[in-house]
Short mmCIF file of C-alpha atoms in Angstrom, two decimals:
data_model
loop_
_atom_site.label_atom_id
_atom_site.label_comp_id
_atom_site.label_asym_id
_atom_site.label_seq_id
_atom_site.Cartn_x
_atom_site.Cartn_y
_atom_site.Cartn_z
CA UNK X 14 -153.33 47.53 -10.70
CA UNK X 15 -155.07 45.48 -13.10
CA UNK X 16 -158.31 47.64 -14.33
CA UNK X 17 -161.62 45.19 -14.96
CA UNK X 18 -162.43 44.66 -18.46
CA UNK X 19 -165.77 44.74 -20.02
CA UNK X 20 -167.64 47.07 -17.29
CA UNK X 21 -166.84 50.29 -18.79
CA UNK X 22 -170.04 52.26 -18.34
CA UNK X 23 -171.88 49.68 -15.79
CA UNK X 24 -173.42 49.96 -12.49
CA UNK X 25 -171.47 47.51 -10.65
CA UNK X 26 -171.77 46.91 -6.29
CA UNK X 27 -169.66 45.90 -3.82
CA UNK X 28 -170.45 44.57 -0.63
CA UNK X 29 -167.11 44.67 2.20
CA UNK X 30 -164.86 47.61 2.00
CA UNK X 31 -162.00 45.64 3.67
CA UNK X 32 -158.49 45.36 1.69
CA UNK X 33 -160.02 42.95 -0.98
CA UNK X 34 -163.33 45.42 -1.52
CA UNK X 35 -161.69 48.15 -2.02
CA UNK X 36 -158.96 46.87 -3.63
CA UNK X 37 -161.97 45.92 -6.48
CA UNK X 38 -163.38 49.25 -6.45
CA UNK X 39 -160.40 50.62 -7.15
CA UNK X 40 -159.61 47.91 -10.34
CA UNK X 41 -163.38 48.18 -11.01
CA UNK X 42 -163.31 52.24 -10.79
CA UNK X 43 -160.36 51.89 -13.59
CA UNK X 44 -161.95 49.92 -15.61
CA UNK X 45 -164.86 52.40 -16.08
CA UNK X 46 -167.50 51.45 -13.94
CA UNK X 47 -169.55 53.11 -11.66
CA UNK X 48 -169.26 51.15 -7.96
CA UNK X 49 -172.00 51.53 -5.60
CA UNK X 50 -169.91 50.65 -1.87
CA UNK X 51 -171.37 49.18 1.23
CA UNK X 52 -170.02 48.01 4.61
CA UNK X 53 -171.76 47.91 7.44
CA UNK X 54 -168.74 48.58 9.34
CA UNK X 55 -169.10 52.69 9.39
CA UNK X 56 -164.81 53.04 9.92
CA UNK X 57 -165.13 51.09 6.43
CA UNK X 58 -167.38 53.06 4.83
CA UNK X 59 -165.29 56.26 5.81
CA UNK X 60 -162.01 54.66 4.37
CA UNK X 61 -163.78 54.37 1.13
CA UNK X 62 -165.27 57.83 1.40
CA UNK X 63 -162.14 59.17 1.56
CA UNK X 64 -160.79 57.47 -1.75
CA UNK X 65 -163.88 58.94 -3.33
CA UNK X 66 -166.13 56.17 -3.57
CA UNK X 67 -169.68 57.39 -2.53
CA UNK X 68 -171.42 54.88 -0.18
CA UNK X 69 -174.83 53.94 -1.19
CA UNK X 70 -176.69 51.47 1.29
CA UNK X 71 -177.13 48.20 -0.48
CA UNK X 72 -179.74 46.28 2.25
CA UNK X 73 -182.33 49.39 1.31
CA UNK X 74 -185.25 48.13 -1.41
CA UNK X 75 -184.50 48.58 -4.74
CA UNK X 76 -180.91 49.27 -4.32
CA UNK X 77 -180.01 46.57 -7.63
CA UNK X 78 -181.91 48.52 -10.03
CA UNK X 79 -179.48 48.96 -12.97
CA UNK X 80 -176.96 46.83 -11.24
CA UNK X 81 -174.58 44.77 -13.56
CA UNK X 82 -173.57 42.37 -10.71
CA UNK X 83 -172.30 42.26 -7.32
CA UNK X 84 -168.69 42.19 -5.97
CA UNK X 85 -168.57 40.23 -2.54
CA UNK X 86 -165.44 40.70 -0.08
CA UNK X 87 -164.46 36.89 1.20
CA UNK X 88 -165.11 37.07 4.78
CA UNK X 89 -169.04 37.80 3.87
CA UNK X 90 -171.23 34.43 3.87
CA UNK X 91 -172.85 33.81 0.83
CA UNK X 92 -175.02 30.30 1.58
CA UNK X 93 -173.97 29.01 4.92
CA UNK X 94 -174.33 29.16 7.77
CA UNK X 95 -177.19 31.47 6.46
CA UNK X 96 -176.67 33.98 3.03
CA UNK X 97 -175.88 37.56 3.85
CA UNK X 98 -179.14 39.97 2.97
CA UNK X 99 -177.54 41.69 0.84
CA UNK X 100 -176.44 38.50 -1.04
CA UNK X 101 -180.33 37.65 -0.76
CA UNK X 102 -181.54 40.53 -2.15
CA UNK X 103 -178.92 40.46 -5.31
CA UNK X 104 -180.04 36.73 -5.82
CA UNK X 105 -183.98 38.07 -5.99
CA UNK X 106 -183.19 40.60 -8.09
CA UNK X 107 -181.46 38.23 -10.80
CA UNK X 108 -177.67 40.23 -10.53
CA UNK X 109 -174.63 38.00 -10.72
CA UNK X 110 -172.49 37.35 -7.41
CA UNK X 111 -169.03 37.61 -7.95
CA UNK X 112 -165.64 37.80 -5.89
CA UNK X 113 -162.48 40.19 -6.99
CA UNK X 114 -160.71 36.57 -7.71
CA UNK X 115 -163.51 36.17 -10.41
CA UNK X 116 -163.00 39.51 -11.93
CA UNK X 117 -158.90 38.80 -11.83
CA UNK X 118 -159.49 35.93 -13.85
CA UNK X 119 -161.46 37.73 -16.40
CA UNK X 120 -159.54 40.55 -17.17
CA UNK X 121 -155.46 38.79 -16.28
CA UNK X 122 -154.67 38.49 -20.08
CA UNK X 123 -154.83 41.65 -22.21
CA UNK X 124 -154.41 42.05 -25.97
CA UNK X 125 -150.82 43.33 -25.26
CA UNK X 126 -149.83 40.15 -24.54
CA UNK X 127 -149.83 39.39 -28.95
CA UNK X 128 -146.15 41.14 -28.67
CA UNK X 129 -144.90 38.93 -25.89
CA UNK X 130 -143.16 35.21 -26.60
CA UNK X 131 -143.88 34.00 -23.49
CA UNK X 132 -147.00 34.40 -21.84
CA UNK X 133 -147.36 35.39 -17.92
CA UNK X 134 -148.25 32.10 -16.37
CA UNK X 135 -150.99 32.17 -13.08
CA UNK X 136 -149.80 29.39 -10.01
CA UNK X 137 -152.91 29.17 -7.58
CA UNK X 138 -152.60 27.35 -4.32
CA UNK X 139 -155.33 25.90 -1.95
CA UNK X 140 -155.50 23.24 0.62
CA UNK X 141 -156.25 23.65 4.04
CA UNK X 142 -152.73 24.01 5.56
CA UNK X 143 -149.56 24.69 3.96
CA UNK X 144 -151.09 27.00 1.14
CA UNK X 145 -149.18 30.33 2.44
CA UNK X 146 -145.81 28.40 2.79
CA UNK X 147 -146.27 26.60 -0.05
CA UNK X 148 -147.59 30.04 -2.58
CA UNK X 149 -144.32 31.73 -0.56
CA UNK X 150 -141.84 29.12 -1.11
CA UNK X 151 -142.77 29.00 -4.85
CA UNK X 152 -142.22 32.77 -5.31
CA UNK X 153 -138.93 32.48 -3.57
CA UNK X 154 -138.03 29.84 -5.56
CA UNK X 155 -139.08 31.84 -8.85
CA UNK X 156 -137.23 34.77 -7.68
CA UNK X 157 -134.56 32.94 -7.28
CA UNK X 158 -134.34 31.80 -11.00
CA UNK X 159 -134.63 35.00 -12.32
CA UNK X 160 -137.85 34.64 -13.18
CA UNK X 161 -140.25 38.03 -12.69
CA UNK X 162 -143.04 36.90 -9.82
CA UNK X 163 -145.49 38.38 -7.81
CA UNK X 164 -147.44 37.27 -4.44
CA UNK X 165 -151.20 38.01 -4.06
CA UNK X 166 -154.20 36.90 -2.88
CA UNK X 167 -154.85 35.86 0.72
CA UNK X 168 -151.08 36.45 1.07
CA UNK X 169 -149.15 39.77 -0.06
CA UNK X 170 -151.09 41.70 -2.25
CA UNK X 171 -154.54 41.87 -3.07
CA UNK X 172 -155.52 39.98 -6.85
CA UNK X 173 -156.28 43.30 -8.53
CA UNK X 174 -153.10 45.34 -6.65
CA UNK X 175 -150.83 44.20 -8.40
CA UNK X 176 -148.52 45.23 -11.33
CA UNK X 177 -149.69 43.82 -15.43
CA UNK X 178 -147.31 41.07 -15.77
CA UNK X 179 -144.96 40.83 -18.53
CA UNK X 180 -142.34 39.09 -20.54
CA UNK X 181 -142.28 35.37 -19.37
CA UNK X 182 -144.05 36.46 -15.38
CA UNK X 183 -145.61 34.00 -13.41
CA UNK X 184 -148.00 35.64 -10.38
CA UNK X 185 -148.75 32.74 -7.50
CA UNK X 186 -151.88 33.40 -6.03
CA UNK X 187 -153.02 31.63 -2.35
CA UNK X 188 -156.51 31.16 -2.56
CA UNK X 189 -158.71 29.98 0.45
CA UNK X 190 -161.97 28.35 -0.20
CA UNK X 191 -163.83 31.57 0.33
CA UNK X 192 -162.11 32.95 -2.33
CA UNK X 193 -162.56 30.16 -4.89
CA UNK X 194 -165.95 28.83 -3.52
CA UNK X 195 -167.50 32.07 -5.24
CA UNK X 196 -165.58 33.14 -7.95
CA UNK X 197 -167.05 33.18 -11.35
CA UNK X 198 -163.98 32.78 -13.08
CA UNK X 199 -160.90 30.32 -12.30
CA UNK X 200 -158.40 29.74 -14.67
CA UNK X 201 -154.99 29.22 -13.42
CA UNK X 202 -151.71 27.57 -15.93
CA UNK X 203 -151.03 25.68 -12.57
CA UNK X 204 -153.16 24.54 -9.86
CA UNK X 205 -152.08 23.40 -6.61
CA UNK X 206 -153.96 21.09 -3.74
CA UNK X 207 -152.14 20.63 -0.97
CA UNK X 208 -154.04 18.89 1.71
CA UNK X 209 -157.57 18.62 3.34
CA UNK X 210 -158.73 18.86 6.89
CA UNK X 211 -161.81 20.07 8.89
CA UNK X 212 -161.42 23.80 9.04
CA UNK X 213 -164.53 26.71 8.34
CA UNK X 214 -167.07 23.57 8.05
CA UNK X 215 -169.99 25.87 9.04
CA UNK X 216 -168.92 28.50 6.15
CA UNK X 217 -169.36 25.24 3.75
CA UNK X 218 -172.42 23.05 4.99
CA UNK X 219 -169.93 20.39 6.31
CA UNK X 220 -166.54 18.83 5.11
CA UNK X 221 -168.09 17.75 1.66
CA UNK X 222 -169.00 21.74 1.24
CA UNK X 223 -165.12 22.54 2.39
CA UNK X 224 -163.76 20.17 -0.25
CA UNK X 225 -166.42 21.33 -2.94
CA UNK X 226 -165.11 25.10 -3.03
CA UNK X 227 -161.25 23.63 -2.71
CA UNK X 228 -162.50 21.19 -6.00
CA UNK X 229 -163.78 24.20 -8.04
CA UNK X 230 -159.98 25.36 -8.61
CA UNK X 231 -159.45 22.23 -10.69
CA UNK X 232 -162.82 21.22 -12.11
CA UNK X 233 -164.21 24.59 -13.00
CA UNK X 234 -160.52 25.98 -13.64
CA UNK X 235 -159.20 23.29 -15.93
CA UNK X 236 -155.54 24.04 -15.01
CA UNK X 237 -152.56 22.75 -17.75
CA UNK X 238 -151.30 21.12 -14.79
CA UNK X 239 -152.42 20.28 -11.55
CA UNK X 240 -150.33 19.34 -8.54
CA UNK X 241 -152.27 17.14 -6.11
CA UNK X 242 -151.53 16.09 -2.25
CA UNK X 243 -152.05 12.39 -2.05
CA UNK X 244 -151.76 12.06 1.80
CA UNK X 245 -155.59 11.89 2.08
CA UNK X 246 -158.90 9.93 0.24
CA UNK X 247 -159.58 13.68 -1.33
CA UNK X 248 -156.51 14.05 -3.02
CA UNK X 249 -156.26 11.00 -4.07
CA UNK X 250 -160.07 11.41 -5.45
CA UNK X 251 -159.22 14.58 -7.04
CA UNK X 252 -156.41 13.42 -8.99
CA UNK X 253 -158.28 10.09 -10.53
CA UNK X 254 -160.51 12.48 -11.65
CA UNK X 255 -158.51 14.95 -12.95
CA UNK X 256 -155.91 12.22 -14.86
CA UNK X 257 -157.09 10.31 -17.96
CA UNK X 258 -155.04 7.15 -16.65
CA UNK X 259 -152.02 6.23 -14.44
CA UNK X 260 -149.31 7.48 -17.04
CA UNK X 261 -150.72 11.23 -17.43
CA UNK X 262 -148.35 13.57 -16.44
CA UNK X 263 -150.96 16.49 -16.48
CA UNK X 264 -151.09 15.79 -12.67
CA UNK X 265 -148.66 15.74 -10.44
CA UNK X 266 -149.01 13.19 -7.71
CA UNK X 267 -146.80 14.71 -4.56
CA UNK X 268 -146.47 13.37 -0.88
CA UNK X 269 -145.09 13.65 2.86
CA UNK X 270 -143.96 10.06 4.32
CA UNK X 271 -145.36 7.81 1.33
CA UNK X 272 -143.00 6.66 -1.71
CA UNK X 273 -145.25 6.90 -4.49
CA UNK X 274 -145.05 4.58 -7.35
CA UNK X 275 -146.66 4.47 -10.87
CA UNK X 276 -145.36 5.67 -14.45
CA UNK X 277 -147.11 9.28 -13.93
CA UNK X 278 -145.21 12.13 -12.69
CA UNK X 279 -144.31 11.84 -8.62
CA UNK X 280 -142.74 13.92 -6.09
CA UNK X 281 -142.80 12.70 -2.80
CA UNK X 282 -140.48 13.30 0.18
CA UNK X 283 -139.48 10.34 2.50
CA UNK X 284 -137.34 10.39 5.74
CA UNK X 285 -135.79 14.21 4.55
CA UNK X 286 -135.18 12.91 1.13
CA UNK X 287 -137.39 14.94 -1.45
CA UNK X 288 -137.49 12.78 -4.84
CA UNK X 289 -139.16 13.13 -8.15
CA UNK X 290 -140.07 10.49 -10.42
CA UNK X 291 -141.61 10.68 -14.41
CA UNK X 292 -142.33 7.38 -16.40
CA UNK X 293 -140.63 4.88 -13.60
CA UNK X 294 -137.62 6.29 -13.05
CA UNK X 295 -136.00 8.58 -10.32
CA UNK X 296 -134.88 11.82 -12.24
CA UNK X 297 -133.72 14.03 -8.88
CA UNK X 298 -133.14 13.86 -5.10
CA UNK X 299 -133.12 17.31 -2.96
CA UNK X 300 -132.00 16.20 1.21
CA UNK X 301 -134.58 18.53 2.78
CA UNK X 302 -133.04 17.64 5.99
CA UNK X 303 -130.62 20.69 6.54
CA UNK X 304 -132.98 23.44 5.31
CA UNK X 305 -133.86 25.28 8.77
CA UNK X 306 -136.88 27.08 7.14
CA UNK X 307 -138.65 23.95 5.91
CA UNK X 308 -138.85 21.74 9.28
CA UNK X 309 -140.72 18.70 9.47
CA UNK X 310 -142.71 16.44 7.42
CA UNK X 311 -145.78 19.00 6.52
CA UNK X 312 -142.70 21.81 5.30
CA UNK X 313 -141.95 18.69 3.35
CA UNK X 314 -145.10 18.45 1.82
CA UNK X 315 -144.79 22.27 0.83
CA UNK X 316 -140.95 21.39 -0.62
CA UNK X 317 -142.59 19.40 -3.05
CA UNK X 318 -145.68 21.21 -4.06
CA UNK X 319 -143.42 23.94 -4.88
CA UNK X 320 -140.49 21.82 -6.33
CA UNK X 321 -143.11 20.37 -8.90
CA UNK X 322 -144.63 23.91 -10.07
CA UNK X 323 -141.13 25.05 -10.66
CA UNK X 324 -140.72 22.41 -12.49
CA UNK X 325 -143.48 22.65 -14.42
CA UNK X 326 -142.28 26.16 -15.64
CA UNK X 327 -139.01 25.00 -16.62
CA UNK X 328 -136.97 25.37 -13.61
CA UNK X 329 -134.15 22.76 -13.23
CA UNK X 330 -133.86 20.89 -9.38
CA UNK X 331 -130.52 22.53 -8.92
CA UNK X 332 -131.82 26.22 -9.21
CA UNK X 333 -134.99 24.59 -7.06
CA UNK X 334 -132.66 23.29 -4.41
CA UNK X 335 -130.72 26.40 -4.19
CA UNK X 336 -133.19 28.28 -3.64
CA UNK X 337 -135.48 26.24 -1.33
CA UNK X 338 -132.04 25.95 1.05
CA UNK X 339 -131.92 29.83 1.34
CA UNK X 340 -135.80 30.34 2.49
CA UNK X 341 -136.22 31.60 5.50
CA UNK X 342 -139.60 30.77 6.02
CA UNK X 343 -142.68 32.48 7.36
CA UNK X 344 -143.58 34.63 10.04
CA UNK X 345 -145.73 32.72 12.63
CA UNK X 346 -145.43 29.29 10.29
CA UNK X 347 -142.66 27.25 12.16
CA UNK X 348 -141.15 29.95 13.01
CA UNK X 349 -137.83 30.15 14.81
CA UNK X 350 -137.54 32.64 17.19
CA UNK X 351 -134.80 32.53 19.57
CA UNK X 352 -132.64 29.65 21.33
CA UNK X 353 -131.25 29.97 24.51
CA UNK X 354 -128.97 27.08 26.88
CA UNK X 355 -129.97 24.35 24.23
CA UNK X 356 -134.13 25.64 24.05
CA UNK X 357 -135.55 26.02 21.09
CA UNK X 358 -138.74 29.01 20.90
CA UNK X 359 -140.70 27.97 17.69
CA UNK X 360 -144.02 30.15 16.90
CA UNK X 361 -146.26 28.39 14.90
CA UNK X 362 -149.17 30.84 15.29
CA UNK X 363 -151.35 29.72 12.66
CA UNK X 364 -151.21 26.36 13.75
CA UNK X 365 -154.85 27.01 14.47
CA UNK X 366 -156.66 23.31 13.71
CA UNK X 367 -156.23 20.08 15.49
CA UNK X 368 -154.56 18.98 11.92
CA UNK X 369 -152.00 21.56 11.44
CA UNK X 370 -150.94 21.36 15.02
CA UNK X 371 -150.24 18.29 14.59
CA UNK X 372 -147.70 18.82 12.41
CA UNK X 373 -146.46 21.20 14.23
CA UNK X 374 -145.79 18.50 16.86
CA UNK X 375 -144.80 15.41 14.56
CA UNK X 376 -141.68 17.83 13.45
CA UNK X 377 -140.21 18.09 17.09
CA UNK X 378 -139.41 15.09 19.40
CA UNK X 379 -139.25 16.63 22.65
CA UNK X 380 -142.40 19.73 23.08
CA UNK X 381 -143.13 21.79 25.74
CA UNK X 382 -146.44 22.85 24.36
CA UNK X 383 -148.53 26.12 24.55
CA UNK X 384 -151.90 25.45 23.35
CA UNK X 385 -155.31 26.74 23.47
CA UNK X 386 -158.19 29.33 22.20
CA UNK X 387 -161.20 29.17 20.79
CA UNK X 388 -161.87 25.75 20.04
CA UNK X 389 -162.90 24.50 16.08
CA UNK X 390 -165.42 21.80 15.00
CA UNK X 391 -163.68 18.18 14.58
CA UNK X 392 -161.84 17.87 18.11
CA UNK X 393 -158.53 17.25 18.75
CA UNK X 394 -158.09 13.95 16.91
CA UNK X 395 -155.69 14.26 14.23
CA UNK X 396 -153.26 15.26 17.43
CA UNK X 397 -153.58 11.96 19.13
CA UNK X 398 -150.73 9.96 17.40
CA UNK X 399 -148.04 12.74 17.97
CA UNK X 400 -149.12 13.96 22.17
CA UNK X 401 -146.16 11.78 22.77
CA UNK X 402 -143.79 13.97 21.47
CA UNK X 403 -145.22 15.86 24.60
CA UNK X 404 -142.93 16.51 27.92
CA UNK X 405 -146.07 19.03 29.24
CA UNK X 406 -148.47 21.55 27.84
CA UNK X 407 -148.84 24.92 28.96
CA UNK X 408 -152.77 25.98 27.91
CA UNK X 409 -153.87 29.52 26.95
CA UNK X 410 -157.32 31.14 25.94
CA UNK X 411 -160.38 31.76 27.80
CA UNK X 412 -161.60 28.20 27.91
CA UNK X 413 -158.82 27.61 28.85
CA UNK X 414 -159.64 24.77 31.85
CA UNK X 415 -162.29 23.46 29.50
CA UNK X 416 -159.14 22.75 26.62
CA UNK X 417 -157.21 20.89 28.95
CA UNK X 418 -160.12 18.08 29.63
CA UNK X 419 -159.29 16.88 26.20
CA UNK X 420 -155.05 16.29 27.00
CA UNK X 421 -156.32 13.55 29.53
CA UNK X 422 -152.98 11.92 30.59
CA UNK X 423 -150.47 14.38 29.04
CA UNK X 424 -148.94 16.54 32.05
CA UNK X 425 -150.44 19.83 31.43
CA UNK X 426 -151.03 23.21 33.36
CA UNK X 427 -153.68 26.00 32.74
CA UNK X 428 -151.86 28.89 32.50
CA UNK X 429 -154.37 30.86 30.36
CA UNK X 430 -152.75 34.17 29.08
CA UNK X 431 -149.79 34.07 27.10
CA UNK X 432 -147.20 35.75 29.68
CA UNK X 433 -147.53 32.65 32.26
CA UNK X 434 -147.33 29.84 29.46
CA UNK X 435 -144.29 31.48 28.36
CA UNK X 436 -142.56 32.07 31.44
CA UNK X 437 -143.81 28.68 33.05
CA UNK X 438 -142.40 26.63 29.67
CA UNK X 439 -139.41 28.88 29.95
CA UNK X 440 -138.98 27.39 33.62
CA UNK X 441 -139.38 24.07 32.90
CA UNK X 442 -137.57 23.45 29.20
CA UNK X 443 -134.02 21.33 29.75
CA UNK X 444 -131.78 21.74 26.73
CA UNK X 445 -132.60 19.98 23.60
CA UNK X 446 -136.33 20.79 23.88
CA UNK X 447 -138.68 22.83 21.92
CA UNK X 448 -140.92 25.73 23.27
CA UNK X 449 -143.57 25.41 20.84
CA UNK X 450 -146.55 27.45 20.25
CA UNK X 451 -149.42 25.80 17.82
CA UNK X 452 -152.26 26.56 19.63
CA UNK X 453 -154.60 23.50 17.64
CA UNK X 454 -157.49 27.02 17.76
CA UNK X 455 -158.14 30.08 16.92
CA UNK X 456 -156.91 33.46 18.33
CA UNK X 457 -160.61 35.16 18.87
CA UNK X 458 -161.14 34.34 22.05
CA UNK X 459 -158.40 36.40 23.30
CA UNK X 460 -156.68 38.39 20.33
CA UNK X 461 -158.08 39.53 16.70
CA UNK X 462 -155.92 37.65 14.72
CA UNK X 463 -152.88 34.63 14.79
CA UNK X 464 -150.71 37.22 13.94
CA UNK X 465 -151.27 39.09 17.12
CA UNK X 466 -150.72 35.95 19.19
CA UNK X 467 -147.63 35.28 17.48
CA UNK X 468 -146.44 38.50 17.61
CA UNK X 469 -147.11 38.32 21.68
CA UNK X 470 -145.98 34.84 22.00
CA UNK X 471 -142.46 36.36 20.35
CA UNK X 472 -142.31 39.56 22.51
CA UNK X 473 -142.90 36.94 25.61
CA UNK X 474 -140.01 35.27 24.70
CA UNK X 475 -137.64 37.78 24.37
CA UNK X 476 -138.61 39.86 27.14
CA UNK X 477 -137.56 36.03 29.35
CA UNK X 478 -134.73 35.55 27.07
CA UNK X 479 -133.80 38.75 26.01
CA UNK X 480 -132.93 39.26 21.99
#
């Protein structure tokens, strides 16, 4: 655990007692405070209860009195689409609003860290896809070197769960733009953007919102480094604002299907070939081609987000390429799960945008498709180019006949639960083709999370296939 400095003796409140809220009462508890807890959920409230923290109902008037500031769980809106009350009430009464990423920040570094020689180093990672492959893949790849890492954030442990760091550490936080749109503090050694597209717009006012909270990593953070996706006009604003000119190696510059060219410092990956590039020249080449766990151009993208952060802690690209050719990948991320007769079953679960779907299908030539669920703001554009790759599409979800209207001319069926899209794709596939779930929406509709539809999608398989 690391205990929160400077609120020994305070009043402090927090608001969500979900893995992330209590997980700060816990570090806030330790670090001598006194935490007021409120969820409205009542299962939550017992939860805490039963770790001893004593409920005290924060939407009742005068509840801030003495309060030192207020710890908000993620999933809890703070400004759109309207503030919480509770939020509301903190704001009238003149407390600070703060997230547990905020108080991680603030109390990472201790005064033990005099005796080390080398410091532990923080790695955050946003974007809108990619971030959990590419904050696992740089772990893996840390690991792999021998170098002590841990996992947290919106994947593996929660910020404040996990162990001090010491000798020469590096922790590699995910962060989603709840997470950093609030916190008070952000001040990561490396900072990684990995991509932008339309996802939680009406949590954020709009894409321009979205984009603000992903900015606030690397404008309010002021990272030593920062490792910038190029592929779209916000990376490529963030990183002329971030670099002093074209030769400033502070920012790394990375890509998926561009060569990038300039006397900075470039990673890019082109037709499988992963290369990186400092002051004009070509220094290494990893073929990204073979490496089952990284498929397709987006895993690409992730290759080299986390081949540059290694580097930037010393790592060498043979120890990188090593270890990026033994990772296995993600659960419900491109995820293999069986082949049968020349069919491959791939569950890409949290495919669950138009713009990570597509993705999904630019990395396979020949798709049958299971799609479908509750439908997100922005359409189904960004899939457009890549519907070819489409032999039919098998759609799930509720809606499901009102998700099909937007395939048009690709051969599709409504299948609508999970069972028939599975065993009608099943029927159909000839050897050579992909079964590929990447639904382009989220799970609501019919299940509470994309790990439950993954998880269903892979017991649907091997109950056909068996495995």
């Amino acid at each position: 655990m690391i205990p929160v400095r400077g609120v020994e003796g305070q009043r402090l409140a927090v608001l969500g007692l979900g893995r992330s809220g209590l997980s700060a009462a816990r570090a806030l508890r330790a670090g001598g405070a006194e935490v007021l807890a409120w969820d409205d959920n009542e299962t939550a409230r017992a939860a805490a209860e039963a770790e001893g923290f004593q409920p005290v109902d924060l939407t009742r008037a005068g509840a801030f009195e003495d309060v030192a500031a207020l710890i908000v769980s993620p999933g809890i809106p703070h400004l759109y689409p309207a503030p919480n009350r509770v939020i509301a009430a903190a704001w009238a009464a003149g407390v600070p609003v703060d997230n547990d990423i905020g108080l991680f920040f603030r109390s990472f570094a201790t005064p033990d860290w005099d005796r080390l020689e080398a410091t532990p180093k923080v790695i955050a990672v946003t974007g809108s896809n990619g971030k959990s492959t590419t904050s696992a893949l740089i772990h893996h790849v840390l690991e792999s070197a021998g170098r002590p890492s841990q996992l947290a954030g919106n994947i593996g442990r929660g910020v404040l769960d996990i162990d001090p760091p010491g000798e020469g550490a590096a922790v590699v936080l995910e962060l989603s733009s709840y997470q950093t749109d609030l916190a008070r503090a952000l001040t990561p050694d490396i900072a990684v953007f990995t991509n932008l597209s339309p996802d939680h717009l009406d949590r954020h006012g709009g894409r321009g919102g979205y984009f603000a909270a992903k900015r606030r990593l690397f404008a309010e953070g002021g990272p030593d480094r920062a490792i910038i996706g190029v592929d779209e006009p916000e990376g490529m604003f963030l990183a002329n604002q971030l670099a002093e000119g074209a030769a400033d190696d502070r920012v790394i510059r990375i890509s998926s299907g561009q060569k990038l060219s300039g006397p900075g410092w470039l990673v890019f990956a082109r037709k499988g070939f992963l290369s990186e590039w400092r002051k004009g020249r070509q220094v290494a080449s990893i073929d990204l081609r073979a490496i089952a766990g990284l498929p397709g151009a987006h895993n690409h993208q992730n290759a080299c987000a986390a081949y540059a952060a290694a580097r930037c802690l010393g790592i060498g690209p043979k120890q990188i390429e090593e270890a990026l050719g033994s990772f296995a990948g993600l659960p419900h991320r491109s995820q293999l799960v069986a082949e049968a007769e020349g069919v491959r079953f791939v569950n890409d679960s949290k495919a669950t945008n138009a713009a990570s779907a597509a993705m999904a299908l630019a990395a396979f030539p020949e798709i049958r498709w299971i799609c479908g669920g509750l439908e997100k703001e922005g359409g189904l554009g960004p899939l457009l180019p890549y519907l070819g790759h489409v032999a039919k599409a098998y759609v799930i979800g509720r809606e499901a006949a009102g998700f099909a209207l937007h395939l048009k001319d690709i051969p599709h069926e409504v299948c609508t639960t999970m069972e028939a899209a599975v065993a009608r794709a099943a029927d159909e596939a000839k050897p050579g083709e992909v079964v590929l779930l990447a639904p382009a929406a989220a799970s609501f509709d019919q299940y509470d999370s994309f790990e439950r539809r993954g998880e269903d999608f892979i017991a649907r398989v091997r109950a056909r296939i068996g495995g």
